[in-house]
PDB file of C-alpha atoms in Angstrom:
ATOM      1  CA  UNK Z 143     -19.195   9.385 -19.016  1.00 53.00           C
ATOM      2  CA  UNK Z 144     -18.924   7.965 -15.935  1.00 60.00           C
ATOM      3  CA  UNK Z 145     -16.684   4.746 -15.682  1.00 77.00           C
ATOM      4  CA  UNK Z 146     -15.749   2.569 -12.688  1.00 90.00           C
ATOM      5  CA  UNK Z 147     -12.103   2.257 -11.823  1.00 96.00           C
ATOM      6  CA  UNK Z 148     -10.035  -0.279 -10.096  1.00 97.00           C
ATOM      7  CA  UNK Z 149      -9.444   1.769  -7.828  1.00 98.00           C
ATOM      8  CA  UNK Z 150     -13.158   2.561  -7.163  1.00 97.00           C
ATOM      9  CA  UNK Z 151     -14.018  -1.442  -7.352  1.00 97.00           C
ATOM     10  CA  UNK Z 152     -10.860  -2.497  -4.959  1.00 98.00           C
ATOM     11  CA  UNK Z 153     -12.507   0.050  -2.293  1.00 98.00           C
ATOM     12  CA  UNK Z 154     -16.269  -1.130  -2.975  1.00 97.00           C
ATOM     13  CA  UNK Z 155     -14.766  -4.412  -2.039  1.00 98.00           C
ATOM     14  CA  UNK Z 156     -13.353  -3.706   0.634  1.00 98.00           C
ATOM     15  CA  UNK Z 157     -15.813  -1.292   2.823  1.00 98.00           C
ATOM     16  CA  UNK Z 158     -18.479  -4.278   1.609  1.00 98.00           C
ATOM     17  CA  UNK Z 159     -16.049  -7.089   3.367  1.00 98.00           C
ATOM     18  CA  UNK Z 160     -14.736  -4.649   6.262  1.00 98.00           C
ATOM     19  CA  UNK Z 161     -17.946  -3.336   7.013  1.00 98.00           C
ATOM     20  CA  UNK Z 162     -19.465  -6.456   7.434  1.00 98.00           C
ATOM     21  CA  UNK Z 163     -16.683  -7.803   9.555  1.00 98.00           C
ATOM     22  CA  UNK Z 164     -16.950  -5.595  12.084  1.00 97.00           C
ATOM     23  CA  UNK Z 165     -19.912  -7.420  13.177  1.00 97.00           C
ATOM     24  CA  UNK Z 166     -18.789 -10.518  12.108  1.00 98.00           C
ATOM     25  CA  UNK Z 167     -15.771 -11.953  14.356  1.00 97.00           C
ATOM     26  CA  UNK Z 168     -15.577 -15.045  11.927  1.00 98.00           C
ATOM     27  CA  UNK Z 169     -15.167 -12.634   8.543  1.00 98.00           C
ATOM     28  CA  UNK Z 170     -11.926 -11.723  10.728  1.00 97.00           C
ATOM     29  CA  UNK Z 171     -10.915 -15.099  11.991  1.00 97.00           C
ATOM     30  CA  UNK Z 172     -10.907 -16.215   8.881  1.00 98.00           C
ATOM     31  CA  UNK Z 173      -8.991 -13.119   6.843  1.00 98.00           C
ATOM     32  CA  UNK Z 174      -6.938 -11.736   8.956  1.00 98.00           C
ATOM     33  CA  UNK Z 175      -2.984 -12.504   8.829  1.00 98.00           C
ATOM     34  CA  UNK Z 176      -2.113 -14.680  11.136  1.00 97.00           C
ATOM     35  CA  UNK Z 177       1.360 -16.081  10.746  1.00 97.00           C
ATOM     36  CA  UNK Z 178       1.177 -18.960  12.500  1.00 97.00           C
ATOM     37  CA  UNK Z 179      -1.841 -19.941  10.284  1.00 97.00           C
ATOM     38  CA  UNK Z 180       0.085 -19.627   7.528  1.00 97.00           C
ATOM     39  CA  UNK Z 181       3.401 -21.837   8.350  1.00 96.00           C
ATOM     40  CA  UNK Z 182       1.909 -24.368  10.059  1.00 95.00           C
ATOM     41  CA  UNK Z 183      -1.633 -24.586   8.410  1.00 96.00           C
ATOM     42  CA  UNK Z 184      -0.808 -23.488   4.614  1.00 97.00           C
ATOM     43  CA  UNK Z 185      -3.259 -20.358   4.575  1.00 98.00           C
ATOM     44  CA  UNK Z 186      -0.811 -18.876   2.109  1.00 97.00           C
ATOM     45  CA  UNK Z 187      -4.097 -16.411   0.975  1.00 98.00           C
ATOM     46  CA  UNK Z 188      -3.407 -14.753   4.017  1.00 98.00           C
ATOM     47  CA  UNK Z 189      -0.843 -12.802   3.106  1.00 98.00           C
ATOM     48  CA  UNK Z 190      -3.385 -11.095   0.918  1.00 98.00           C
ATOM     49  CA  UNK Z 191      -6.745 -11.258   2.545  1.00 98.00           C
ATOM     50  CA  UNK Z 192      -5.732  -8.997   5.407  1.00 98.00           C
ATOM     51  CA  UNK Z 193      -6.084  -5.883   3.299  1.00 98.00           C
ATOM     52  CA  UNK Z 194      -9.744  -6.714   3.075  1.00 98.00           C
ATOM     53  CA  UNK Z 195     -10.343  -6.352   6.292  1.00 98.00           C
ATOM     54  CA  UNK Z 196     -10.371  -3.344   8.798  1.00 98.00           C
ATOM     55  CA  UNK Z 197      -9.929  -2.338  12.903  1.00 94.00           C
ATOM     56  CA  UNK Z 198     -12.234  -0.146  12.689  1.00 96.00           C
ATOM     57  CA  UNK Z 199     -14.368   3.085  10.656  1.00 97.00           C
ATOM     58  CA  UNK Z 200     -11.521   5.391  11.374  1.00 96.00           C
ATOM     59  CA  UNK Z 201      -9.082   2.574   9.882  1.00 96.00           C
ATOM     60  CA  UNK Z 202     -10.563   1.851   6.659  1.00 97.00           C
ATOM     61  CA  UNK Z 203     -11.889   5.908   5.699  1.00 97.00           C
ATOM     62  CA  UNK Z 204      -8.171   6.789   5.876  1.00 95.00           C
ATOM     63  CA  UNK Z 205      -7.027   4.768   4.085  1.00 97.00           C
ATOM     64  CA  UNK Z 206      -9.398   4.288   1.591  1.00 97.00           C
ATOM     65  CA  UNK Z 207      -9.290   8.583   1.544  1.00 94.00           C
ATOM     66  CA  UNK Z 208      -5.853   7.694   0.408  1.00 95.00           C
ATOM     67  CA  UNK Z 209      -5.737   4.926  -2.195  1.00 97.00           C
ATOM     68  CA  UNK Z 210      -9.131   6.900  -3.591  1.00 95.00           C
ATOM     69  CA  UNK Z 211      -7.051  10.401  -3.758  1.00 93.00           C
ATOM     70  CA  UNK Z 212      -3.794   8.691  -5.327  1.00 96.00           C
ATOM     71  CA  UNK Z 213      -5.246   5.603  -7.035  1.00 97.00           C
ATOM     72  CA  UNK Z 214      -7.112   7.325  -9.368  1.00 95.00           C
ATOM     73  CA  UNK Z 215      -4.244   9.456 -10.861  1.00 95.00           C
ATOM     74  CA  UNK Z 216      -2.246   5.913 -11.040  1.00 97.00           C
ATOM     75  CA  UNK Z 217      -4.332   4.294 -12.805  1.00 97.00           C
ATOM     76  CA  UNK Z 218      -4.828   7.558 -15.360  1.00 97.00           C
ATOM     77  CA  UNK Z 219      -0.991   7.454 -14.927  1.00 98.00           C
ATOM     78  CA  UNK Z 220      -0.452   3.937 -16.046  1.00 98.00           C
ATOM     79  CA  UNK Z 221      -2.873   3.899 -18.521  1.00 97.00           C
ATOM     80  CA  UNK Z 222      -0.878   6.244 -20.957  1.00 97.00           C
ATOM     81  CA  UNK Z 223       2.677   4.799 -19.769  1.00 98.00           C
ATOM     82  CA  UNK Z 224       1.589   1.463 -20.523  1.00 98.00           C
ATOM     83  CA  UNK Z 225      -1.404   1.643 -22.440  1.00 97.00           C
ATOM     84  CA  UNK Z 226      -5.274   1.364 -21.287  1.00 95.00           C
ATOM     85  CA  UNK Z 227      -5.142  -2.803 -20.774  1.00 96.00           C
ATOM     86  CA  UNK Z 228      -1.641  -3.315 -19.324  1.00 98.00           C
ATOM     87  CA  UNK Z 229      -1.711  -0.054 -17.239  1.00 98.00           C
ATOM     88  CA  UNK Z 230      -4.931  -1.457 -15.679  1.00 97.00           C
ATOM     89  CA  UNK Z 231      -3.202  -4.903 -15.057  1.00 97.00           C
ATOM     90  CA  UNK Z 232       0.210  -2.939 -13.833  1.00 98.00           C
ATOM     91  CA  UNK Z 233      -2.006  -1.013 -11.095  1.00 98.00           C
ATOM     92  CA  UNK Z 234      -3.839  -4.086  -9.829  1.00 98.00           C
ATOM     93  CA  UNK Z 235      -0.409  -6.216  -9.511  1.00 98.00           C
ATOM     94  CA  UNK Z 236       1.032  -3.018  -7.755  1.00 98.00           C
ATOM     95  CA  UNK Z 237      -2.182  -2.983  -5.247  1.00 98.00           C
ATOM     96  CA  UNK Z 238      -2.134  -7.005  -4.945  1.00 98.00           C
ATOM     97  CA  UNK Z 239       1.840  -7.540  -4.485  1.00 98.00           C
ATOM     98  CA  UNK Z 240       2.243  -4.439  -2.411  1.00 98.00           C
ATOM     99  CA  UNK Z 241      -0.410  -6.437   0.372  1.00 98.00           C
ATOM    100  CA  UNK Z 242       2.360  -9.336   0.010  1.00 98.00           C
ATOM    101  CA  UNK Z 243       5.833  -7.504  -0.297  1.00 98.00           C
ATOM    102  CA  UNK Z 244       4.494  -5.444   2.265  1.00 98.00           C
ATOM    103  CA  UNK Z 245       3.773  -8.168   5.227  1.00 97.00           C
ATOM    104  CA  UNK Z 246       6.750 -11.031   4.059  1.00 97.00           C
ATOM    105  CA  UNK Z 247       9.040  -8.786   6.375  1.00 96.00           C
ATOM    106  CA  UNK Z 248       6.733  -9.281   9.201  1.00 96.00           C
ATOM    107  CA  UNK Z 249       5.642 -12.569   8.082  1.00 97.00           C
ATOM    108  CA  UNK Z 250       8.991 -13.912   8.598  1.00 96.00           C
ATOM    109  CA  UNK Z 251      10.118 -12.371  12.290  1.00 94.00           C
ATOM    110  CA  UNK Z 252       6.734 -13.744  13.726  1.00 95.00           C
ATOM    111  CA  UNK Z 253       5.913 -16.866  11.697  1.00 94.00           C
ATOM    112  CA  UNK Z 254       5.212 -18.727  14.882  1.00 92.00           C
ATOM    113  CA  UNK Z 255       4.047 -15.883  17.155  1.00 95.00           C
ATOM    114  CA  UNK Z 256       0.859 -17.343  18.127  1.00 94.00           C
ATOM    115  CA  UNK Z 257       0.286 -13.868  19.613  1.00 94.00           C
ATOM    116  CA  UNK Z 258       0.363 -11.628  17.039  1.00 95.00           C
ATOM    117  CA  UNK Z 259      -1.907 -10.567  14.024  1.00 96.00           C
ATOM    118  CA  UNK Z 260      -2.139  -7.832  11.542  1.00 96.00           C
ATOM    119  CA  UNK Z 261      -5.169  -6.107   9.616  1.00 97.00           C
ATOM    120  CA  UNK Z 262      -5.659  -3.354   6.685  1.00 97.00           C
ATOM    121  CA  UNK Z 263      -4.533  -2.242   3.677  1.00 97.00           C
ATOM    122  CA  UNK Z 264      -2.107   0.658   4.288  1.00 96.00           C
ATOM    123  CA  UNK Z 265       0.592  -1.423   3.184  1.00 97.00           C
ATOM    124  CA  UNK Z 266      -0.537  -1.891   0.017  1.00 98.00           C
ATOM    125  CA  UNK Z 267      -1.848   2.276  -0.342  1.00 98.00           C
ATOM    126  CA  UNK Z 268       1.696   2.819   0.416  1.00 98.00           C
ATOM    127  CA  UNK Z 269       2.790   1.198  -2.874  1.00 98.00           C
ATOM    128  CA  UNK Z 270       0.090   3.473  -4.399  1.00 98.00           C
ATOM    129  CA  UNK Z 271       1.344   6.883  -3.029  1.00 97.00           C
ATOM    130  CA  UNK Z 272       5.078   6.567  -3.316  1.00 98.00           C
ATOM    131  CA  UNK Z 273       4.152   4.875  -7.112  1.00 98.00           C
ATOM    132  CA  UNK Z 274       2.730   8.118  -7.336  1.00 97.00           C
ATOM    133  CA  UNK Z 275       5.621   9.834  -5.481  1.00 97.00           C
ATOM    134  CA  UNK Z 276       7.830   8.583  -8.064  1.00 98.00           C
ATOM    135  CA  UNK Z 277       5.963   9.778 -10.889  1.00 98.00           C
ATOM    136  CA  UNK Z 278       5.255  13.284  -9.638  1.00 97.00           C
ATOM    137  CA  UNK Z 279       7.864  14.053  -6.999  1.00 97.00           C
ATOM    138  CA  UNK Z 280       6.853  17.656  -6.996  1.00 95.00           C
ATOM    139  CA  UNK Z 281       2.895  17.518  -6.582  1.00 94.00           C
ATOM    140  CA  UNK Z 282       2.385  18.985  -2.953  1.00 90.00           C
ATOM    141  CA  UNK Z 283       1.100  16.951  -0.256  1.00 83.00           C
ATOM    142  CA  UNK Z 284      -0.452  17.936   3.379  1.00 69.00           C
ATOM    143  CA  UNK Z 285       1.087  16.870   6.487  1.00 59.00           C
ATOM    144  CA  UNK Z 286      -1.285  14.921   8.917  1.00 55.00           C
ATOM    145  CA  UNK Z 287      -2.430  17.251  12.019  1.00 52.00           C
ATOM    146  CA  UNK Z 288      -0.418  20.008  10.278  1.00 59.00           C
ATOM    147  CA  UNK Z 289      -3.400  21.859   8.234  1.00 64.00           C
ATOM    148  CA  UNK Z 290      -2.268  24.272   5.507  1.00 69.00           C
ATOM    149  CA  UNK Z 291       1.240  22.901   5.604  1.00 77.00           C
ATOM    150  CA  UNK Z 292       1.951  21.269   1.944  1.00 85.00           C
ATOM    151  CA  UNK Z 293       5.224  20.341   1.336  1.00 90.00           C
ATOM    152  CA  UNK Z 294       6.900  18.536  -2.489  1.00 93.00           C
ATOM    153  CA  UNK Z 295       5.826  15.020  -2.779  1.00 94.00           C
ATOM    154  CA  UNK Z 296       9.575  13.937  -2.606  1.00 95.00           C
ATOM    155  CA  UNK Z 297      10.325  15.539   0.785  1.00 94.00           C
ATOM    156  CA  UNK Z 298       6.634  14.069   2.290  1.00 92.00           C
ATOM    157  CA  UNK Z 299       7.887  10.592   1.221  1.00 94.00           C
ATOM    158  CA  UNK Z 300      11.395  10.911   2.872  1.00 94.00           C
ATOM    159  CA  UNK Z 301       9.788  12.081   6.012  1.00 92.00           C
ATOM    160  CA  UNK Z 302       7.492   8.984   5.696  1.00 92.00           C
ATOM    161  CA  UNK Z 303       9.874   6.720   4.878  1.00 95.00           C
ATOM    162  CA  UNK Z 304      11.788   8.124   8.185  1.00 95.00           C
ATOM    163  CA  UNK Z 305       9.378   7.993  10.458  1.00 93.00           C
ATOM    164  CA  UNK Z 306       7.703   4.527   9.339  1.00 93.00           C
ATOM    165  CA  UNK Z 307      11.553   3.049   9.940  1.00 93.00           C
ATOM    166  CA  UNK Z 308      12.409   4.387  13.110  1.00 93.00           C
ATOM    167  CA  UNK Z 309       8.673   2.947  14.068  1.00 91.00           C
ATOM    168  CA  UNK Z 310       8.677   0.001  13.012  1.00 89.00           C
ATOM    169  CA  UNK Z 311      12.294  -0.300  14.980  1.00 86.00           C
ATOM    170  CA  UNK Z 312      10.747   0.661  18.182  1.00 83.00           C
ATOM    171  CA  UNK Z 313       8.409  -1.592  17.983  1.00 71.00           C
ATOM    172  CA  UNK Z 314       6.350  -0.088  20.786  1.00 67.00           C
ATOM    173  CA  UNK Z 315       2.844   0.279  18.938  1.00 72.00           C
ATOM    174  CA  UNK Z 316       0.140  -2.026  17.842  1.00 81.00           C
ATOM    175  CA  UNK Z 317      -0.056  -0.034  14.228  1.00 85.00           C
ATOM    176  CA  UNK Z 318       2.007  -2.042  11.974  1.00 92.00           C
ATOM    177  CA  UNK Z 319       4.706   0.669  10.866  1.00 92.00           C
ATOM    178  CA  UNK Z 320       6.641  -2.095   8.983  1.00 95.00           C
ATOM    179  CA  UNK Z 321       4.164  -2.975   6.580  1.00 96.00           C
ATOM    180  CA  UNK Z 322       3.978   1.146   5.730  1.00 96.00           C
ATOM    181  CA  UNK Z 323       7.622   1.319   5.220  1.00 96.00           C
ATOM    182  CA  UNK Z 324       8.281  -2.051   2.815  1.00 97.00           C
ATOM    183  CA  UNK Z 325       4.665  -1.220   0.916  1.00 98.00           C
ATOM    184  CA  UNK Z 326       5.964   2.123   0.416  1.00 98.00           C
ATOM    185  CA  UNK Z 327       9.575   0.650  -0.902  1.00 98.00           C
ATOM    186  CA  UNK Z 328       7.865  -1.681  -2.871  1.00 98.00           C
ATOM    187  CA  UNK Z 329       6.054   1.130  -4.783  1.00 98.00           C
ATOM    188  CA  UNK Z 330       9.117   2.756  -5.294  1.00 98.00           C
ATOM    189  CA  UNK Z 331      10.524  -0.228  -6.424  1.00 98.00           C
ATOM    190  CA  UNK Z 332       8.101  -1.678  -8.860  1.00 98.00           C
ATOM    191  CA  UNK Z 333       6.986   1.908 -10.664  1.00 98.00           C
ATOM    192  CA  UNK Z 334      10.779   2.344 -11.284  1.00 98.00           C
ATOM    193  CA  UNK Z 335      11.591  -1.028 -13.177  1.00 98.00           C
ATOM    194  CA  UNK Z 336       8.224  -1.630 -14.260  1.00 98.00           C
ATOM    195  CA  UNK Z 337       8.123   2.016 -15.972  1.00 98.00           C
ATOM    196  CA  UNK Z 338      11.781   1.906 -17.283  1.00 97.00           C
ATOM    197  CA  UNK Z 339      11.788  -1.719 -18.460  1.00 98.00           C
ATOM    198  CA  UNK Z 340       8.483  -1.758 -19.966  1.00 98.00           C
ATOM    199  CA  UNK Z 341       7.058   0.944 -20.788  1.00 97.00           C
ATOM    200  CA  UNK Z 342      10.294   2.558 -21.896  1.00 97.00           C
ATOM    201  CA  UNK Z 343       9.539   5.498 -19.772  1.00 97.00           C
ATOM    202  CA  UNK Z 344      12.869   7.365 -18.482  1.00 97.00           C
ATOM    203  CA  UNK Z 345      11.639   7.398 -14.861  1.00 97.00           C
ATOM    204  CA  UNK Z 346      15.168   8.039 -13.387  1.00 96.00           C
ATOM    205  CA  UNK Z 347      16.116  11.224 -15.391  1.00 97.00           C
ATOM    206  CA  UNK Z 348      12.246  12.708 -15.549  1.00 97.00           C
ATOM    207  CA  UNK Z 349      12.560  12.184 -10.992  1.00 97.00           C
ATOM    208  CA  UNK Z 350      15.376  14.332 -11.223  1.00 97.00           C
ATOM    209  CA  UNK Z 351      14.657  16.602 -13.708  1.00 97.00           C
ATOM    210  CA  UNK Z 352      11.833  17.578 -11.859  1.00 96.00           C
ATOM    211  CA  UNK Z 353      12.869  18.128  -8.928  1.00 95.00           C
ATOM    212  CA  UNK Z 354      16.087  19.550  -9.946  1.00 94.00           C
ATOM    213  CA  UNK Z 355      14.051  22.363 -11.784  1.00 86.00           C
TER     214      UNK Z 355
END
């Protein structure tokens, strides 16, 4: 039977609300994380209503793609590490803290940049794919603009993890490559200790078992 995920909802939600903004500069105005709106006015939900919104159609297909390729193996994931309710509570604080952990890095060098801005949700489909990284470190993965090329999950990440870094370091494009590297660390972070603490999974010794064999 057919049954509607979080995943599925989080992206209904969204392409409704980014959709609609793209026609609608106030939807943006009013969503979009802007620090300076934030330290000086309050808007504290800004550090989360940013995912909801998009630049564009190319923008929001990838990485909806994404979160809807990985997402729904999470949640399948967490649902038998921590059991149907929790898991489905674990994945959305994942999704929801991996928009904040994900832009507090940001947040904090431009607090009072009245020129900056930021838009999308790849920060917080990072947390989703390395969560899932984590989990399955051997699963192949494509590279982008690579076709055929599928390489273990665990090397894709490192690669990503490299590239997002150096990036974000030079600092020379408008895409917001530190938001993909700390969403992505947060993943890794929070499927670790949430997996090992409570659900009593051993997620250390299973990551290296499988890649070791």
């Amino acid at each position: 039977m057919f049954s509607i995920t979080i995943t599925l909802v989080i992206i209904i939600i969204t392409c409704i609300i980014s959709i609609t903004a793209f026609s609608n500069q106030k939807i943006i105005n009013d969503l979009i994380f802007y620090p300076p709106a934030v330290s000086q006015n309050k808007q504290w939900y800004r550090l989360f209503s940013y995912g909801l919104i998009h630049a564009d159609f190319i923008h929001l297909a990838f990485n909806m793609y994404v979160l809807y390729g990985f997402g729904e193996s999470l949640e399948l994931a967490f649902a038998t590490l921590f059991g149907a309710s929790l898991g489905k509570i674990m994945y959305l604080l994942l999704y929801v803290l991996g928009l904040l952990f994900s832009i507090i890095p940001t947040y904090k060098k431009n607090q009072n940049n009245s020129g900056y801005s930021s838009l999308g949700a790849s920060g917080a489909v990072s947390a989703v794919l390395f969560a899932c990284i984590v989990l399955y470190p051997t699963s192949k993965l494509g590279m982008l603009f690579i076709p055929g090329l599928k390489i273990p999950a665990y090397i894709f990440g490192g690669v990503y993890l490299g590239i997002s870094y150096y990036l974000s370091k030079k600092g020379t494009s408008n895409i917001n490559h530190e938001a993909h590297y700390w969403g992505a660390v947060f993943g890794i972070v929070f499927t670790m200790l949430t997996t090992y603490f409570i659900a009593n999974y051993p997620v250390f010794t299973s990551f290296i078992n499988q890649i070791t064999n």
